GROMACS .gro file of C-alpha atoms in nm:
model
  188
    1UNK     CA    1  -3.548  -6.678   5.700
    2UNK     CA    2  -3.413  -6.705   5.354
    3UNK     CA    3  -3.590  -6.681   5.077
    4UNK     CA    4  -3.569  -6.929   4.721
    5UNK     CA    5  -3.407  -6.684   4.458
    6UNK     CA    6  -3.391  -6.959   4.221
    7UNK     CA    7  -3.088  -7.043   3.957
    8UNK     CA    8  -2.901  -6.684   3.919
    9UNK     CA    9  -2.565  -6.585   3.888
   10UNK     CA   10  -2.530  -6.460   4.225
   11UNK     CA   11  -2.205  -6.365   4.368
   12UNK     CA   12  -2.028  -6.070   4.472
   13UNK     CA   13  -1.786  -5.904   4.421
   14UNK     CA   14  -1.802  -5.986   4.074
   15UNK     CA   15  -1.482  -5.859   3.916
   16UNK     CA   16  -1.474  -5.548   3.644
   17UNK     CA   17  -1.243  -5.737   3.403
   18UNK     CA   18  -1.112  -5.562   3.065
   19UNK     CA   19  -0.984  -5.756   2.795
   20UNK     CA   20  -0.772  -5.572   2.541
   21UNK     CA   21  -0.695  -5.774   2.224
   22UNK     CA   22  -0.628  -5.652   1.903
   23UNK     CA   23  -0.849  -5.604   1.552
   24UNK     CA   24  -0.749  -5.811   1.198
   25UNK     CA   25  -0.669  -5.454   1.123
   26UNK     CA   26  -0.453  -5.345   1.451
   27UNK     CA   27  -0.712  -5.134   1.606
   28UNK     CA   28  -0.770  -5.232   1.953
   29UNK     CA   29  -1.054  -5.322   2.088
   30UNK     CA   30  -1.164  -5.323   2.504
   31UNK     CA   31  -1.417  -5.579   2.668
   32UNK     CA   32  -1.598  -5.547   3.025
   33UNK     CA   33  -1.618  -5.839   3.149
   34UNK     CA   34  -1.762  -5.993   3.448
   35UNK     CA   35  -1.704  -6.349   3.415
   36UNK     CA   36  -1.385  -6.459   3.509
   37UNK     CA   37  -1.052  -6.438   3.713
   38UNK     CA   38  -0.775  -6.649   3.851
   39UNK     CA   39  -0.788  -7.027   3.816
   40UNK     CA   40  -0.408  -7.129   3.889
   41UNK     CA   41  -0.122  -6.996   3.972
   42UNK     CA   42  -0.045  -6.853   3.649
   43UNK     CA   43  -0.363  -6.886   3.466
   44UNK     CA   44  -0.694  -6.675   3.411
   45UNK     CA   45  -1.053  -6.858   3.303
   46UNK     CA   46  -1.266  -6.623   3.061
   47UNK     CA   47  -1.657  -6.723   2.997
   48UNK     CA   48  -1.754  -6.532   2.668
   49UNK     CA   49  -1.996  -6.563   2.389
   50UNK     CA   50  -1.847  -6.666   2.085
   51UNK     CA   51  -1.990  -6.417   1.842
   52UNK     CA   52  -1.763  -6.148   2.015
   53UNK     CA   53  -1.522  -5.952   1.895
   54UNK     CA   54  -1.320  -5.994   2.133
   55UNK     CA   55  -1.352  -6.398   2.092
   56UNK     CA   56  -1.293  -6.344   1.742
   57UNK     CA   57  -0.988  -6.165   1.802
   58UNK     CA   58  -0.849  -6.422   2.081
   59UNK     CA   59  -0.870  -6.720   1.835
   60UNK     CA   60  -0.673  -6.466   1.549
   61UNK     CA   61  -0.377  -6.352   1.797
   62UNK     CA   62  -0.390  -6.603   2.088
   63UNK     CA   63  -0.319  -6.357   2.287
   64UNK     CA   64  -0.476  -6.101   2.549
   65UNK     CA   65  -0.452  -5.859   2.841
   66UNK     CA   66  -0.681  -5.873   3.154
   67UNK     CA   67  -0.667  -5.522   3.358
   68UNK     CA   68  -0.849  -5.389   3.626
   69UNK     CA   69  -1.041  -5.105   3.583
   70UNK     CA   70  -1.008  -4.817   3.849
   71UNK     CA   71  -1.258  -4.567   3.951
   72UNK     CA   72  -1.122  -4.258   3.766
   73UNK     CA   73  -1.192  -4.487   3.436
   74UNK     CA   74  -1.548  -4.600   3.524
   75UNK     CA   75  -1.735  -4.403   3.249
   76UNK     CA   76  -1.491  -4.589   3.004
   77UNK     CA   77  -1.521  -4.922   3.131
   78UNK     CA   78  -1.918  -4.909   3.120
   79UNK     CA   79  -1.892  -4.795   2.794
   80UNK     CA   80  -1.675  -5.086   2.706
   81UNK     CA   81  -1.961  -5.301   2.850
   82UNK     CA   82  -2.197  -5.123   2.645
   83UNK     CA   83  -2.101  -5.083   2.298
   84UNK     CA   84  -1.958  -5.393   2.098
   85UNK     CA   85  -1.693  -5.422   1.880
   86UNK     CA   86  -1.857  -5.594   1.620
   87UNK     CA   87  -2.099  -5.309   1.535
   88UNK     CA   88  -1.866  -5.019   1.668
   89UNK     CA   89  -1.531  -5.130   1.541
   90UNK     CA   90  -1.379  -4.785   1.644
   91UNK     CA   91  -1.471  -4.754   2.033
   92UNK     CA   92  -1.166  -4.734   2.189
   93UNK     CA   93  -1.045  -4.472   2.024
   94UNK     CA   94  -1.344  -4.276   2.122
   95UNK     CA   95  -1.283  -4.362   2.491
   96UNK     CA   96  -0.983  -4.152   2.466
   97UNK     CA   97  -0.782  -4.400   2.645
   98UNK     CA   98  -0.406  -4.475   2.489
   99UNK     CA   99  -0.283  -4.814   2.448
  100UNK     CA  100   0.085  -4.935   2.388
  101UNK     CA  101   0.174  -5.287   2.269
  102UNK     CA  102   0.234  -5.558   2.519
  103UNK     CA  103   0.604  -5.640   2.519
  104UNK     CA  104   0.515  -5.998   2.593
  105UNK     CA  105   0.201  -6.100   2.395
  106UNK     CA  106   0.064  -5.983   2.072
  107UNK     CA  107  -0.208  -5.736   2.259
  108UNK     CA  108  -0.232  -5.435   2.398
  109UNK     CA  109  -0.134  -5.272   2.744
  110UNK     CA  110  -0.402  -5.013   2.786
  111UNK     CA  111  -0.200  -4.703   2.990
  112UNK     CA  112  -0.488  -4.578   3.228
  113UNK     CA  113  -0.570  -4.913   3.402
  114UNK     CA  114  -0.338  -4.944   3.705
  115UNK     CA  115  -0.254  -5.359   3.680
  116UNK     CA  116  -0.289  -5.555   3.342
  117UNK     CA  117  -0.155  -5.938   3.294
  118UNK     CA  118  -0.012  -6.004   3.012
  119UNK     CA  119  -0.199  -6.331   2.858
  120UNK     CA  120  -0.094  -6.617   2.608
  121UNK     CA  121  -0.419  -6.809   2.519
  122UNK     CA  122  -0.379  -7.176   2.568
  123UNK     CA  123  -0.693  -7.347   2.555
  124UNK     CA  124  -1.024  -7.246   2.387
  125UNK     CA  125  -1.310  -7.452   2.386
  126UNK     CA  126  -1.705  -7.413   2.315
  127UNK     CA  127  -1.910  -7.573   2.627
  128UNK     CA  128  -2.249  -7.551   2.687
  129UNK     CA  129  -2.217  -7.268   2.956
  130UNK     CA  130  -2.024  -7.096   2.685
  131UNK     CA  131  -1.680  -7.021   2.520
  132UNK     CA  132  -1.396  -7.103   2.750
  133UNK     CA  133  -1.103  -6.897   2.691
  134UNK     CA  134  -0.775  -7.021   2.957
  135UNK     CA  135  -0.504  -6.769   2.927
  136UNK     CA  136  -0.166  -6.881   3.061
  137UNK     CA  137  -0.012  -6.541   3.237
  138UNK     CA  138   0.351  -6.414   3.086
  139UNK     CA  139   0.367  -6.084   3.331
  140UNK     CA  140   0.172  -5.835   3.501
  141UNK     CA  141   0.246  -5.537   3.512
  142UNK     CA  142   0.173  -5.230   3.740
  143UNK     CA  143   0.133  -4.833   3.767
  144UNK     CA  144   0.399  -4.768   4.015
  145UNK     CA  145   0.112  -4.512   4.170
  146UNK     CA  146  -0.068  -4.814   4.328
  147UNK     CA  147   0.205  -4.979   4.496
  148UNK     CA  148   0.374  -4.982   4.852
  149UNK     CA  149   0.673  -4.867   4.965
  150UNK     CA  150   0.775  -5.260   4.883
  151UNK     CA  151   0.716  -5.284   4.531
  152UNK     CA  152   0.322  -5.472   4.620
  153UNK     CA  153   0.002  -5.405   4.508
  154UNK     CA  154  -0.193  -5.187   4.746
  155UNK     CA  155  -0.575  -5.208   4.707
  156UNK     CA  156  -0.682  -4.887   4.834
  157UNK     CA  157  -0.431  -4.710   4.579
  158UNK     CA  158  -0.600  -4.950   4.331
  159UNK     CA  159  -0.948  -4.807   4.355
  160UNK     CA  160  -1.072  -5.080   4.187
  161UNK     CA  161  -1.492  -5.133   4.164
  162UNK     CA  162  -1.692  -5.453   4.137
  163UNK     CA  163  -2.006  -5.529   3.956
  164UNK     CA  164  -2.345  -5.642   4.142
  165UNK     CA  165  -2.467  -5.909   3.957
  166UNK     CA  166  -2.809  -5.858   4.187
  167UNK     CA  167  -2.911  -5.494   4.109
  168UNK     CA  168  -2.673  -5.419   3.811
  169UNK     CA  169  -2.464  -5.170   4.004
  170UNK     CA  170  -2.067  -5.059   4.072
  171UNK     CA  171  -1.965  -5.086   4.371
  172UNK     CA  172  -1.606  -4.895   4.522
  173UNK     CA  173  -1.346  -5.147   4.696
  174UNK     CA  174  -1.054  -5.085   4.892
  175UNK     CA  175  -1.119  -5.103   5.241
  176UNK     CA  176  -0.909  -5.282   5.394
  177UNK     CA  177  -1.136  -5.451   5.741
  178UNK     CA  178  -0.887  -5.759   5.826
  179UNK     CA  179  -0.556  -5.983   5.770
  180UNK     CA  180  -0.624  -6.275   5.570
  181UNK     CA  181  -0.549  -6.579   5.764
  182UNK     CA  182  -0.523  -6.385   6.104
  183UNK     CA  183  -0.865  -6.323   6.178
  184UNK     CA  184  -1.021  -6.704   6.233
  185UNK     CA  185  -0.698  -6.775   6.444
  186UNK     CA  186  -0.909  -6.711   6.751
  187UNK     CA  187  -1.167  -7.009   6.676
  188UNK     CA  188  -0.890  -7.266   6.674
   0.00000   0.00000   0.00000
């Protein structure tokens, strides 16, 4: 029997996404967020509060990078979700991570995060559900350590983790349990 839980944002897994932008003084800001993801072949959607430092930076620069955090940097990723760039302008410096300038957009690439999508902001609008930013992917960068011998990303090597909306935890991802578009063929 199922129990009614009411209206809640309960989906799992939720991505742990790192949005990196430049502040007005050129310093780096990174925000941890789960309310975003792929919405087209070359598009990502982010839903954040317009008062966030990250939203202000994207409005000013028209660009951001979107990275997947990995288990070795869980502490820093969590820190980026706890501390606001509005209150702690040097929060990135305190993380101990390193950033380089993207060659494709006006935003930083965090070296320690294994996958980075370089994005140009193409649409921003305030809706009843929050501030929505659509970003067009200009390029994807992957650390060679997470690639297969054929140059594809290996999720097991990625060591990504997901956010648990139910109880506020993080869960490791990576074990392959089946091949997509194959498992259900026996029902055809």
